[in-house]
Short mmCIF file of C-alpha atoms in Angstrom, two decimals:
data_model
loop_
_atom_site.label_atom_id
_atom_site.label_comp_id
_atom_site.label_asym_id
_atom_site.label_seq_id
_atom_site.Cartn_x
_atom_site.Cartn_y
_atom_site.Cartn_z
CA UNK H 1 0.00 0.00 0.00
CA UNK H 2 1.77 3.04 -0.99
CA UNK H 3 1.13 6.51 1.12
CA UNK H 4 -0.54 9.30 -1.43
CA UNK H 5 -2.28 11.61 1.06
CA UNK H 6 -1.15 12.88 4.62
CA UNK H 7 -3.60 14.41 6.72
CA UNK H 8 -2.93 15.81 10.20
CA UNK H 9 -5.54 17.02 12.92
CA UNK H 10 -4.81 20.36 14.73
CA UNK H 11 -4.75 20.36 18.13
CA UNK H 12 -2.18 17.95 19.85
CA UNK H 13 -1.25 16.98 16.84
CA UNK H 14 -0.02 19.24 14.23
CA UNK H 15 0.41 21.98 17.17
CA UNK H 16 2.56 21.20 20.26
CA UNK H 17 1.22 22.49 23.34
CA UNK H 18 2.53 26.16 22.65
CA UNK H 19 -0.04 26.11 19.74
CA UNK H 20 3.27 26.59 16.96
CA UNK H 21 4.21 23.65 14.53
CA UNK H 22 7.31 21.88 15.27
CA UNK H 23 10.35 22.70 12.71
CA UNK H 24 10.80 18.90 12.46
CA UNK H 25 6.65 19.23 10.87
CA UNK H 26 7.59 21.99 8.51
CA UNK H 27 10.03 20.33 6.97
CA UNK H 28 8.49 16.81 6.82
CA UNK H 29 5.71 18.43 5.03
CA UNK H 30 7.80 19.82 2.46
CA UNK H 31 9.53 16.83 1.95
CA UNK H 32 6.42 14.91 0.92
CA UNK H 33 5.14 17.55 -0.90
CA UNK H 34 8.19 16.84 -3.14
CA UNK H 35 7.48 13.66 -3.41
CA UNK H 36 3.72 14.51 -4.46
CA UNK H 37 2.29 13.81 -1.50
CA UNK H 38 -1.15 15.41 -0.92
CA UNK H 39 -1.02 16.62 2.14
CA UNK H 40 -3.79 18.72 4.62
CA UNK H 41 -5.61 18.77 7.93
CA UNK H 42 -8.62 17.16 9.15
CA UNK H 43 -10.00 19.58 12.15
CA UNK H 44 -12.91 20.18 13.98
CA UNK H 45 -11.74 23.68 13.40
CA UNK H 46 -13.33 26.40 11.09
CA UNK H 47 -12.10 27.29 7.74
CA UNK H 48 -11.30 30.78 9.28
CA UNK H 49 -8.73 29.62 11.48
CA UNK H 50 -7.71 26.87 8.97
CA UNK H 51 -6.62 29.37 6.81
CA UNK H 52 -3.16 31.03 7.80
CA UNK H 53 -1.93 26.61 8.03
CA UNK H 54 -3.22 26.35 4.67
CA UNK H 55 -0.59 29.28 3.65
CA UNK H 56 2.11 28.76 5.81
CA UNK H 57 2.80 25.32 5.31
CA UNK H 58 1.50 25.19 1.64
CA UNK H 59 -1.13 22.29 2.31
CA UNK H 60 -3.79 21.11 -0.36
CA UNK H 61 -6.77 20.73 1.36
CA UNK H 62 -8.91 21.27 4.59
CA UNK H 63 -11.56 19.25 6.14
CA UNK H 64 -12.69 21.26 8.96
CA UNK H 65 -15.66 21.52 11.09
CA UNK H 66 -15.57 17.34 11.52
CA UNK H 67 -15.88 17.26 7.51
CA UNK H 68 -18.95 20.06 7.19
CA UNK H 69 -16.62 22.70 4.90
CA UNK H 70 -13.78 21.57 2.58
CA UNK H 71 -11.49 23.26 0.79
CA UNK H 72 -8.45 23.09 -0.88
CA UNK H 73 -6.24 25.93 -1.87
CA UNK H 74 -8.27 27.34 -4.72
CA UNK H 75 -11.70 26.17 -4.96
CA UNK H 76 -14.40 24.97 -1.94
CA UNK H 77 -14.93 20.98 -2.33
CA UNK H 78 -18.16 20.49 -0.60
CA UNK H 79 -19.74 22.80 2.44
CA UNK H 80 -23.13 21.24 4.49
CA UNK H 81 -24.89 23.63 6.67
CA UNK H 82 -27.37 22.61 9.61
CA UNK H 83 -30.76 23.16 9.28
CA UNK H 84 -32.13 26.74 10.61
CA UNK H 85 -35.08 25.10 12.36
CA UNK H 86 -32.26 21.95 14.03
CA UNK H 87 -30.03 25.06 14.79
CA UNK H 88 -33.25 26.97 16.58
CA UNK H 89 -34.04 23.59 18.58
CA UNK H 90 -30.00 23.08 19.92
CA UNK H 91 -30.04 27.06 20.86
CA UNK H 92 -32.95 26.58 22.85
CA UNK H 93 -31.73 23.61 24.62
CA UNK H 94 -28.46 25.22 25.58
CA UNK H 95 -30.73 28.13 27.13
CA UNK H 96 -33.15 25.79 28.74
CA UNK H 97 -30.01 24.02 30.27
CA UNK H 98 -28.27 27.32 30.89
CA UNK H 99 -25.18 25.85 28.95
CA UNK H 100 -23.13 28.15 27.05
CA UNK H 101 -22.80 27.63 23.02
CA UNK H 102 -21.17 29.14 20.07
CA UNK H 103 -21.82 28.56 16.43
CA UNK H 104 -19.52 27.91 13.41
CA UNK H 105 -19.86 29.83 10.93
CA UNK H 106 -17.22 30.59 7.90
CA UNK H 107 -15.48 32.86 9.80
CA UNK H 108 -14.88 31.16 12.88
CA UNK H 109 -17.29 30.24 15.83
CA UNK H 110 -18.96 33.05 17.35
CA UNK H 111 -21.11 33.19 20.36
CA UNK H 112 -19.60 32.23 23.52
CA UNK H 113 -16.58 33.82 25.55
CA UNK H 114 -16.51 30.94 27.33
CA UNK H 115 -15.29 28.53 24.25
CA UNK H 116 -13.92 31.61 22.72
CA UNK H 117 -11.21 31.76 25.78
CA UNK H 118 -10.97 27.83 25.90
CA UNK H 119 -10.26 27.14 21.77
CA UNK H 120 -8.00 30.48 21.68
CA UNK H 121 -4.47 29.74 21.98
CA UNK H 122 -3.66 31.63 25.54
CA UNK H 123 -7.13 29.38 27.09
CA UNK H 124 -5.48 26.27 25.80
CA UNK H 125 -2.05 27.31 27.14
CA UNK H 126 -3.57 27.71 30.67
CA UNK H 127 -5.79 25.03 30.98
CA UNK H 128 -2.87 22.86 30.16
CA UNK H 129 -0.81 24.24 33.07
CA UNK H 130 -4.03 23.33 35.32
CA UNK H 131 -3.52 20.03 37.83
CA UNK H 132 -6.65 17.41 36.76
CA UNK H 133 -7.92 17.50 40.14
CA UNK H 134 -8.49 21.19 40.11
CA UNK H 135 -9.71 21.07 36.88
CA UNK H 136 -13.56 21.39 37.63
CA UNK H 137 -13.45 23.55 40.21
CA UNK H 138 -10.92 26.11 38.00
CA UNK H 139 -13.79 25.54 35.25
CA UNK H 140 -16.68 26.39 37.52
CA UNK H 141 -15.21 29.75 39.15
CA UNK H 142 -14.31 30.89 35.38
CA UNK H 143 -17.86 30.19 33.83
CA UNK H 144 -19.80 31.92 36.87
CA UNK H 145 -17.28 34.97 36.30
CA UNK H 146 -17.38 35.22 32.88
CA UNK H 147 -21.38 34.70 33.62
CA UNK H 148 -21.49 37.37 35.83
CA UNK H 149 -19.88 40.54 33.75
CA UNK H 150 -21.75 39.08 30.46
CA UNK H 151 -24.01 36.13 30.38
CA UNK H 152 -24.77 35.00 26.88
CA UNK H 153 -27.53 36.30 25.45
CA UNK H 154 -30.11 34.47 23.28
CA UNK H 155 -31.29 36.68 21.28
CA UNK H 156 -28.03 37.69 20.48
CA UNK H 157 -27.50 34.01 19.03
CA UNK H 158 -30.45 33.82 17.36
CA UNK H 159 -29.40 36.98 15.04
CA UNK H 160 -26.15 34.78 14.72
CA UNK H 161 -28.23 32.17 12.89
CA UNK H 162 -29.05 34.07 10.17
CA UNK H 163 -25.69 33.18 8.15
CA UNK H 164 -24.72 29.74 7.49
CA UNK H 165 -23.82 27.83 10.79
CA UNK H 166 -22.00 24.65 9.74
CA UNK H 167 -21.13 23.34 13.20
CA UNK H 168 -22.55 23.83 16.64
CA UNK H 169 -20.08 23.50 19.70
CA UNK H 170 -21.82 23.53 23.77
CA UNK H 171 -20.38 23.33 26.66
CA UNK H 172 -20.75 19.59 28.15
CA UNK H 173 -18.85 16.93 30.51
CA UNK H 174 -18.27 13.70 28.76
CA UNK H 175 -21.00 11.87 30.63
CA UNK H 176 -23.81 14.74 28.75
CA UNK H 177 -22.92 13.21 25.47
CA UNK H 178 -25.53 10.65 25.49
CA UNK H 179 -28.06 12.88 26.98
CA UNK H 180 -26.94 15.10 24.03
CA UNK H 181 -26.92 12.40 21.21
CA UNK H 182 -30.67 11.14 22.66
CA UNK H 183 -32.41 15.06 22.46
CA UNK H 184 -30.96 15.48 19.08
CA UNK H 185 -30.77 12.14 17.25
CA UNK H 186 -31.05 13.88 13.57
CA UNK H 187 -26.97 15.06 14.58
CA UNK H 188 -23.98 13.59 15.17
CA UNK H 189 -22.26 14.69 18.61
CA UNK H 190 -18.32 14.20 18.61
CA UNK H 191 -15.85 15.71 21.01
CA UNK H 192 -12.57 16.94 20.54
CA UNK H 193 -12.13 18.64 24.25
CA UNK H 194 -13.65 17.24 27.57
CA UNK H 195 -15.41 20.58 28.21
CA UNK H 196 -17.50 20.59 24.86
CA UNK H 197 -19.18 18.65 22.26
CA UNK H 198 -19.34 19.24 18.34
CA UNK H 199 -22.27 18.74 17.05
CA UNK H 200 -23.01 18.31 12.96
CA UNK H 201 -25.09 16.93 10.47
CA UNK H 202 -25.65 13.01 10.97
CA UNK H 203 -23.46 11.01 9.01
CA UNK H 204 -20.61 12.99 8.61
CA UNK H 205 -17.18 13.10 9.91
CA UNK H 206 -13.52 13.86 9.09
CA UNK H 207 -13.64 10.33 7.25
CA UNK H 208 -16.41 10.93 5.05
CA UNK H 209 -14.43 14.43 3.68
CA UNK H 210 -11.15 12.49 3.55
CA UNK H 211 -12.93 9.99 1.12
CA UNK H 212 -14.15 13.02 -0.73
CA UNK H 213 -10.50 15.31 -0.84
CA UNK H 214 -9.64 11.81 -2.40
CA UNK H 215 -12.13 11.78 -5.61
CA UNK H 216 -11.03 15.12 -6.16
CA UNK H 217 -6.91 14.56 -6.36
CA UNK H 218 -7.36 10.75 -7.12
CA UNK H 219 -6.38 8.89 -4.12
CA UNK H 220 -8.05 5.64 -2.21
CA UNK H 221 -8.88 5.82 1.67
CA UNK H 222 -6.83 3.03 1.89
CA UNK H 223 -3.96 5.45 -0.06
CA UNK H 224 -4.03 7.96 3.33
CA UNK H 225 -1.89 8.35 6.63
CA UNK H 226 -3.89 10.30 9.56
CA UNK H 227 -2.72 11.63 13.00
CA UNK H 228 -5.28 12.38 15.58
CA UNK H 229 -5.68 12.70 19.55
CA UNK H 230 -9.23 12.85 20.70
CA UNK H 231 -12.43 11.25 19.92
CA UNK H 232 -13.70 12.74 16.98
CA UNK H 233 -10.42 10.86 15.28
CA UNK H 234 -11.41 7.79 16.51
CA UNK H 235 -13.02 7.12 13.12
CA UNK H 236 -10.81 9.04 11.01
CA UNK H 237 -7.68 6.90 12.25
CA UNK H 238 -9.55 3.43 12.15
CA UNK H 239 -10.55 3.86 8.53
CA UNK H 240 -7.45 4.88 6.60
CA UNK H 241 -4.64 3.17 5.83
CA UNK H 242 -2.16 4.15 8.27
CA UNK H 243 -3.97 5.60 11.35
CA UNK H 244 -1.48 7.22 14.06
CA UNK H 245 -2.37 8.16 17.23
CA UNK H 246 -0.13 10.78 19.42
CA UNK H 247 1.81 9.83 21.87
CA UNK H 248 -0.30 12.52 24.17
CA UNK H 249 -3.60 10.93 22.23
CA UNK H 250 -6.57 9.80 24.72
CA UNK H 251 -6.53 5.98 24.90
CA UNK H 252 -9.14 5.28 23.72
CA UNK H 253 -7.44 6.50 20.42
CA UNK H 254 -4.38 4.35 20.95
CA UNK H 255 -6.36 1.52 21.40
CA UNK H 256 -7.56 1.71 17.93
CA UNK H 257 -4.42 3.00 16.00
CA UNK H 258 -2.45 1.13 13.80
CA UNK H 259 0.58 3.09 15.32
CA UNK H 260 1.18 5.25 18.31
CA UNK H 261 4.13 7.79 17.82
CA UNK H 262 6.06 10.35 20.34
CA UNK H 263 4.07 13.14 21.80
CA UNK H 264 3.11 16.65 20.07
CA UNK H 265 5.77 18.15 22.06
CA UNK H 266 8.55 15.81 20.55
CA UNK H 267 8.34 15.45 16.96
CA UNK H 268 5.73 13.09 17.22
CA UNK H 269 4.85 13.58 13.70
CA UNK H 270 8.18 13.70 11.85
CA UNK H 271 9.08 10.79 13.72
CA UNK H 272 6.07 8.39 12.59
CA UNK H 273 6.33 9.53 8.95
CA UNK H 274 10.45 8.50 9.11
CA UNK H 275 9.22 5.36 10.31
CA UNK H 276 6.94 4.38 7.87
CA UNK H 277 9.96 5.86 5.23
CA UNK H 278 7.70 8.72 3.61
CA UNK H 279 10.74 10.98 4.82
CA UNK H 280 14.33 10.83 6.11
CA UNK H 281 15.18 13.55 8.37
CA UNK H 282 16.73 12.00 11.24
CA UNK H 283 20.58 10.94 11.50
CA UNK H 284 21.78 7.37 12.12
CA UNK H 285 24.91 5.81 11.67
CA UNK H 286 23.50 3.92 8.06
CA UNK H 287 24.51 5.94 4.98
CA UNK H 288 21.46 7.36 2.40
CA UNK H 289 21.43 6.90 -1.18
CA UNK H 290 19.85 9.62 -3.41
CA UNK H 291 17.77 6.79 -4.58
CA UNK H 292 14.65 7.21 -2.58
CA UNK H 293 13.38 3.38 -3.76
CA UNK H 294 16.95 1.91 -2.39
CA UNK H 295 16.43 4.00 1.24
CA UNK H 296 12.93 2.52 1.67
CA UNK H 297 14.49 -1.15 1.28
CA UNK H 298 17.21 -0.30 3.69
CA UNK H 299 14.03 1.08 6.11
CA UNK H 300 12.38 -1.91 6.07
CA UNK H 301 15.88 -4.23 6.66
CA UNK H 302 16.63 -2.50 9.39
CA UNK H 303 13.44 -2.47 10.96
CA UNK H 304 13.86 -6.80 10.09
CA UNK H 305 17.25 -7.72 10.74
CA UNK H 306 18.29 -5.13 13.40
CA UNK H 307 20.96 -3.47 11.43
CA UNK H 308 22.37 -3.25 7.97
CA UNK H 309 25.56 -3.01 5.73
CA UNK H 310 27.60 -0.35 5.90
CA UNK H 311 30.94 -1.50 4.06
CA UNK H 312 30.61 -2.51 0.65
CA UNK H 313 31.51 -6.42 1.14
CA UNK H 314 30.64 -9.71 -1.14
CA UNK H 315 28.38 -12.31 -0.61
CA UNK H 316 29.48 -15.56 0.03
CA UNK H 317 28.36 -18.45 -2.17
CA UNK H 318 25.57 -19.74 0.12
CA UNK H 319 24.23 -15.87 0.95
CA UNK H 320 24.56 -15.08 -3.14
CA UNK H 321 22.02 -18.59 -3.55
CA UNK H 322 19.88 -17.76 -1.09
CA UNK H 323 19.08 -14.10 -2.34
CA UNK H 324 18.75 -15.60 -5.97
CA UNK H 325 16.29 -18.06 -5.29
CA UNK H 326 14.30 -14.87 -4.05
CA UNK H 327 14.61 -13.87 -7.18
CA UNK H 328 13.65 -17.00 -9.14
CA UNK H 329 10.33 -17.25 -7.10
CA UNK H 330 9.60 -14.10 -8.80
CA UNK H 331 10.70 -14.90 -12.03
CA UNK H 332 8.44 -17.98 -11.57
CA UNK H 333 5.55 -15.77 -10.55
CA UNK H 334 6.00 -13.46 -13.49
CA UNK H 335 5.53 -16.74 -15.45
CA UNK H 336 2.71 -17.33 -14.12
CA UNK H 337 0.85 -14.06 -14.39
CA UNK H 338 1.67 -14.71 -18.10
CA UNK H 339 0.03 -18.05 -18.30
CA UNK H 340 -3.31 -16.91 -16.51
CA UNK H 341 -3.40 -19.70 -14.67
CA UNK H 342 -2.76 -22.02 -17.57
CA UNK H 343 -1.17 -25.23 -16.30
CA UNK H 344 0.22 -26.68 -19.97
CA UNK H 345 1.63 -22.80 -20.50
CA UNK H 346 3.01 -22.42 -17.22
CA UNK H 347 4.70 -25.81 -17.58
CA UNK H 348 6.44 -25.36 -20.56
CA UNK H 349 7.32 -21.93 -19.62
CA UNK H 350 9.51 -23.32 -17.14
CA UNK H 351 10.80 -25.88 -19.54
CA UNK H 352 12.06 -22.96 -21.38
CA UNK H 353 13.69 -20.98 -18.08
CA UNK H 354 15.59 -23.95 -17.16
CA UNK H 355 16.93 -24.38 -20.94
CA UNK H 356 17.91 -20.45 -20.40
CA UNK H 357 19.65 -21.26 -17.15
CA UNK H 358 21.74 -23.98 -19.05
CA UNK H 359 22.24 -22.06 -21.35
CA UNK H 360 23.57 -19.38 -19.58
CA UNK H 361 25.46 -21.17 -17.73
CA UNK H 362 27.72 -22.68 -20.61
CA UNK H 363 27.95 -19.04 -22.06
CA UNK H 364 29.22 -17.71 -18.55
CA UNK H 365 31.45 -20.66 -17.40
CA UNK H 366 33.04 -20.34 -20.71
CA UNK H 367 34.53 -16.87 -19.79
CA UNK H 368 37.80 -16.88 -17.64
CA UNK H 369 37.31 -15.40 -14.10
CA UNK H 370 38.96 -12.25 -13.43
CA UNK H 371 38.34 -9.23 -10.66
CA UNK H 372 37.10 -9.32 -7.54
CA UNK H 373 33.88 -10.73 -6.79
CA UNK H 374 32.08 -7.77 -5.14
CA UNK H 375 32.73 -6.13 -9.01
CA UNK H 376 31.02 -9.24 -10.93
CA UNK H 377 28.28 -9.14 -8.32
CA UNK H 378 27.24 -5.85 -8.59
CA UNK H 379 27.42 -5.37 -12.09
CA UNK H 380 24.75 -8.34 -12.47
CA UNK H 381 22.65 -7.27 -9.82
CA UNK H 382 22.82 -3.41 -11.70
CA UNK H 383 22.09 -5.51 -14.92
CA UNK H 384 19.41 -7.49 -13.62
CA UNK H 385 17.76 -4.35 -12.18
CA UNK H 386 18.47 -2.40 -15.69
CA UNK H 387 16.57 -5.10 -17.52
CA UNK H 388 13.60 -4.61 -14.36
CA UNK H 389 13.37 -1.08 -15.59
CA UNK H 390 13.54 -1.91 -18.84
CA UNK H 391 10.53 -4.73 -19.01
CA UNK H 392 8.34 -1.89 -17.38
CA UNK H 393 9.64 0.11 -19.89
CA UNK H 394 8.31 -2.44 -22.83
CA UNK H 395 5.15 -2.77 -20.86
CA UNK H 396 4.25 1.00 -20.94
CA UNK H 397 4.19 1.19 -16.99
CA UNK H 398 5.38 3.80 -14.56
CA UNK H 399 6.82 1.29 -11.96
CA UNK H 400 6.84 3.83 -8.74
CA UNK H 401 3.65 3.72 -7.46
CA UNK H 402 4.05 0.25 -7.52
CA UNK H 403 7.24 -0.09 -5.53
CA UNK H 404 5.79 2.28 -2.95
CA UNK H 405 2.88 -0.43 -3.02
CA UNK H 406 5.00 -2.96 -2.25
CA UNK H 407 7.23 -1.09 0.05
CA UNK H 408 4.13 0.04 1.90
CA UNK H 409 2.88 -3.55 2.33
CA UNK H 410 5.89 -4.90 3.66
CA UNK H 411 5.94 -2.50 6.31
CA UNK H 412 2.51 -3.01 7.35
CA UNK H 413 4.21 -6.38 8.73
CA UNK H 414 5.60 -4.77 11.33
CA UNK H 415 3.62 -4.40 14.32
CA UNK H 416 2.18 -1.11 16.34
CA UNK H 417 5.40 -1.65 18.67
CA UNK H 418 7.60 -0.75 16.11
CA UNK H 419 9.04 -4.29 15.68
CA UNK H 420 8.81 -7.25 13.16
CA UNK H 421 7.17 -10.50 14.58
CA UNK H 422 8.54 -14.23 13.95
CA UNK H 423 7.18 -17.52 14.18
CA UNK H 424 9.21 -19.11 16.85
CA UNK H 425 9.27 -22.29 15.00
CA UNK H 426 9.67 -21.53 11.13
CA UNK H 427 11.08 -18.53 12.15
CA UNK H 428 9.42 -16.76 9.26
CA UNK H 429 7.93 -13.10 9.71
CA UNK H 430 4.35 -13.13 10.84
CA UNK H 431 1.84 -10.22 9.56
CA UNK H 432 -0.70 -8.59 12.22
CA UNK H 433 -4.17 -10.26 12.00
CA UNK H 434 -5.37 -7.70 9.55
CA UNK H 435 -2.59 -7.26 7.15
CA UNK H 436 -4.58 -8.91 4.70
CA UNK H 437 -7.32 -6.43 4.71
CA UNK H 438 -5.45 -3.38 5.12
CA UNK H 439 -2.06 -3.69 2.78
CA UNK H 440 -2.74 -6.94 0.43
CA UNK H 441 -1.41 -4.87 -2.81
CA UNK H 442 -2.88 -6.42 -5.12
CA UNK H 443 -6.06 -4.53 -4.96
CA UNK H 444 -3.83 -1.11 -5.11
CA UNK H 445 -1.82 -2.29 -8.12
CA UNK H 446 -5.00 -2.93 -10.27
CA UNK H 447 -6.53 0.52 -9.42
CA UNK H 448 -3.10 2.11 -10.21
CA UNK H 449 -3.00 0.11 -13.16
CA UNK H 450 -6.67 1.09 -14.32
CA UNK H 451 -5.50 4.78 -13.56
CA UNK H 452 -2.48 4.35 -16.09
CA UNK H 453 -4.44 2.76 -18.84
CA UNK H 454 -7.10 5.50 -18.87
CA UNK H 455 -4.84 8.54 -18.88
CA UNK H 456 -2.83 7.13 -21.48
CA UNK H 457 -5.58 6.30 -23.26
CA UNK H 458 -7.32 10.15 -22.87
CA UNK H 459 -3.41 11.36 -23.66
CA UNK H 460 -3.59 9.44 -27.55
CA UNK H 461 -6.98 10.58 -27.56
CA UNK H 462 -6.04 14.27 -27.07
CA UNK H 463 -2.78 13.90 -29.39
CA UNK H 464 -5.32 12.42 -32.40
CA UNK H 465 -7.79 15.31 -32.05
#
């Protein structure tokens, strides 16, 4: 499965707990946007504050309110606001309850001071510098002051109403929710604080616009890495490919991740996307190719075998047979393919491959032996990939997506602790229980392969018009 999109939620996750992106972020996200990575943020944030992110880190797309408004950089995807009259109904509630709630509209949430101070940057600051155990009572003193100089005002909110509200966010403990969910079963309720719930239309969620951001630059769910820390990632993370939780994430969201990184505060992000190989930005005592295919191998070895090469040495006889009977599986395989299955074909197919090995092996043993060995084996090995290349070449295939595939689904053997897994028997690598279902590649080859066919077949359609 290779990686095509990278989406990262805000808070806790993109932001550290000073509410600024780590360097080690910035320039993770412009290496994969070199790559051609899409890359953008799935928030329960408004497209107001989304905005200066999209800029300053030069991202392609926003889901924000929990999927309700989507955007990319030059044209709105797909916006869903929430019924006046449903709207109307949750205002009333929140007055009935004396609860205080704020509205998103386009330009951010407006309404009350109360989330205003808790979602701005200096409210999240504090609260995080707050002891748990003082927590409610803290909360408590600062809503009945805040109440006291300026209690929300209704009518006030029902003016609000009057533009497009696309989310609605109220002030509730984590135990409300289902008291929440049961009064207003035509929404979905999602939380991405303890202090307040998001409420949208039912059905949708950061998942549901990360499926749509994909019809529009041509990427499968499966094709996407998330990060997320709270709840309303839950789904989001458990649905893509790749779903990483923080290493500050809730646990509930660890629970469900297919990999839990370092903290907000500590590169948490740059640090999951070296391990998975999408970039390379810390230093280690192993050398780095400029070919971007060969450090991906070398990822996944040392992640395997514990270490790798570092001096150029030669195989012995018994390592050089055991890496070419890799090979000849393949070889085999590719026979196979050819035959479709057909036993007679595939038969004397390999009739004919072991008349070429006997062949070849009068024509080489012929030759007098000279130079070292490393020399002979690399220049076959550099042949034998040259004539790779050059059988995707005669087969009118771009052969990267399909290495990052294949890279991708050999990673996804190793297992949310960072390690590979081996029978203790056979001693061969085991793959977590649903490695099948999530990074199998054949399914990704085909719909790369049905992607090639059709744009070279609209590019000879364009060149004979």
């Amino acid at each position: 499965m290779a990686i095509k999109a990278v989406c990262f939620d805000i808070d806790g996750t993109l932001l550290n707990d000073i509410k600024s992106v780590q360097k080690s972020t910035h320039q993770a996200i412009k290496e994969m946007k070199k790559q051609g990575i899409v890359v953008g943020l799935a928030t329960g944030r408004g497209p107001g504050f989304v905005d200066p992110f999209m800029d300053n880190l030069g991202l392609d797309f926003a889901i924000t309110y929990n999927g309700q408004y989507i955007f990319t950089r030059d044209r709105i995807l797909y916006q869903n606001t929430l019924p006046k009259s449903v709207v109307y109904k949750v205002i009333k509630y929140a007055s009935d309850q004396k609860k205080e709630i704020s509205l998103g509209t386009v330009s951010g949430l407006v309404g009350s001071q109360i989330i205003n101070m808790g979602t701005s940057r200096f409210g999240q600051i504090v609260s995080r510098l707050i002891p748990k155990k003082m927590a409610k009572t803290v909360e408590k003193s600062f809503k009945h002051l805040i109440r006291r100089f300026k209690p929300q005002n209704r009518a006030t909110l029902l003016t609000m109403m009057r533009q497009p509200i696309f989310q609605v966010v109220l002030v509730a403990s984590q135990q409300e929710t289902k008291k929440i969910e049961d009064r207003f079963p035509q929404l979905t309720v999602t939380r991405s604080s303890p202090y307040s719930a998001d409420l949208i239309s039912k059905n949708q969620s950061k998942l549901k616009g990360i499926s749509l951001v994909g019809d529009f630059f041509g990427f499968d769910i499966s094709e996407v890495m998330a990060f997320g820390d709270s709840d309303n990632d839950i789904e989001m993370l458990s649905g893509v490919g790749v779903g990483v939780a923080m290493g500050n994430a809730k646990e509930s969201v660890k629970k469900i991740a297919h990999y839990i990184t370092d903290t907000n505060n500590n590169d948490g992000i740059s640090k999951a996307l070296d391990h998975y190989g999408l970039v390379h930005l810390y230093p280690s005592q192993t050398f780095k190719s400029k070919d971007e295919n060969f450090n991906k191998v070398k990822d996944f070895h040392q992640l395997m075998d514990g270490e790798t090469r570092q001096v150029p040495k030669a195989y012995s006889l018994e390592q050089a047979s055991y890496r070419s009977g890799f090979k000849v599986e393949e070889i085999v395989e590719f026979l196979y393919a050819t035959s479709q299955g057909n036993n007679q074909d595939f038969k004397k197919a390999v009739v004919d491959l072991h008349t070429a090995i006997d062949d070849a092996t009068k024509k080489v043993s012929r030759k007098p032996y000279e130079g070292e060995s490393i020399v002979g084996q690399v220049d076959a090995l550099t042949d034998l990939l040259y004539f790779t290349y050059g059988s995707f070449v005669l087969m009118g295939v771009d052969p990267k997506p399909f290495f990052d595939t294949v890279h991708g689904a050999n990673m996804g053997k190793i297992f949310p602790d960072g390690k590979a897994h081996f029978d203790p028997v056979t001693h061969k690598i085991l793959k977590p229980d649903n490695w099948e279902e999530r990074f199998a590649p054949e399914p990704a080859i085909k719909r790369e392969l049905d992607r090639q066919i059709q744009k070279a077949l609209r590019t000879k359609i364009e060149i004979s018009e």
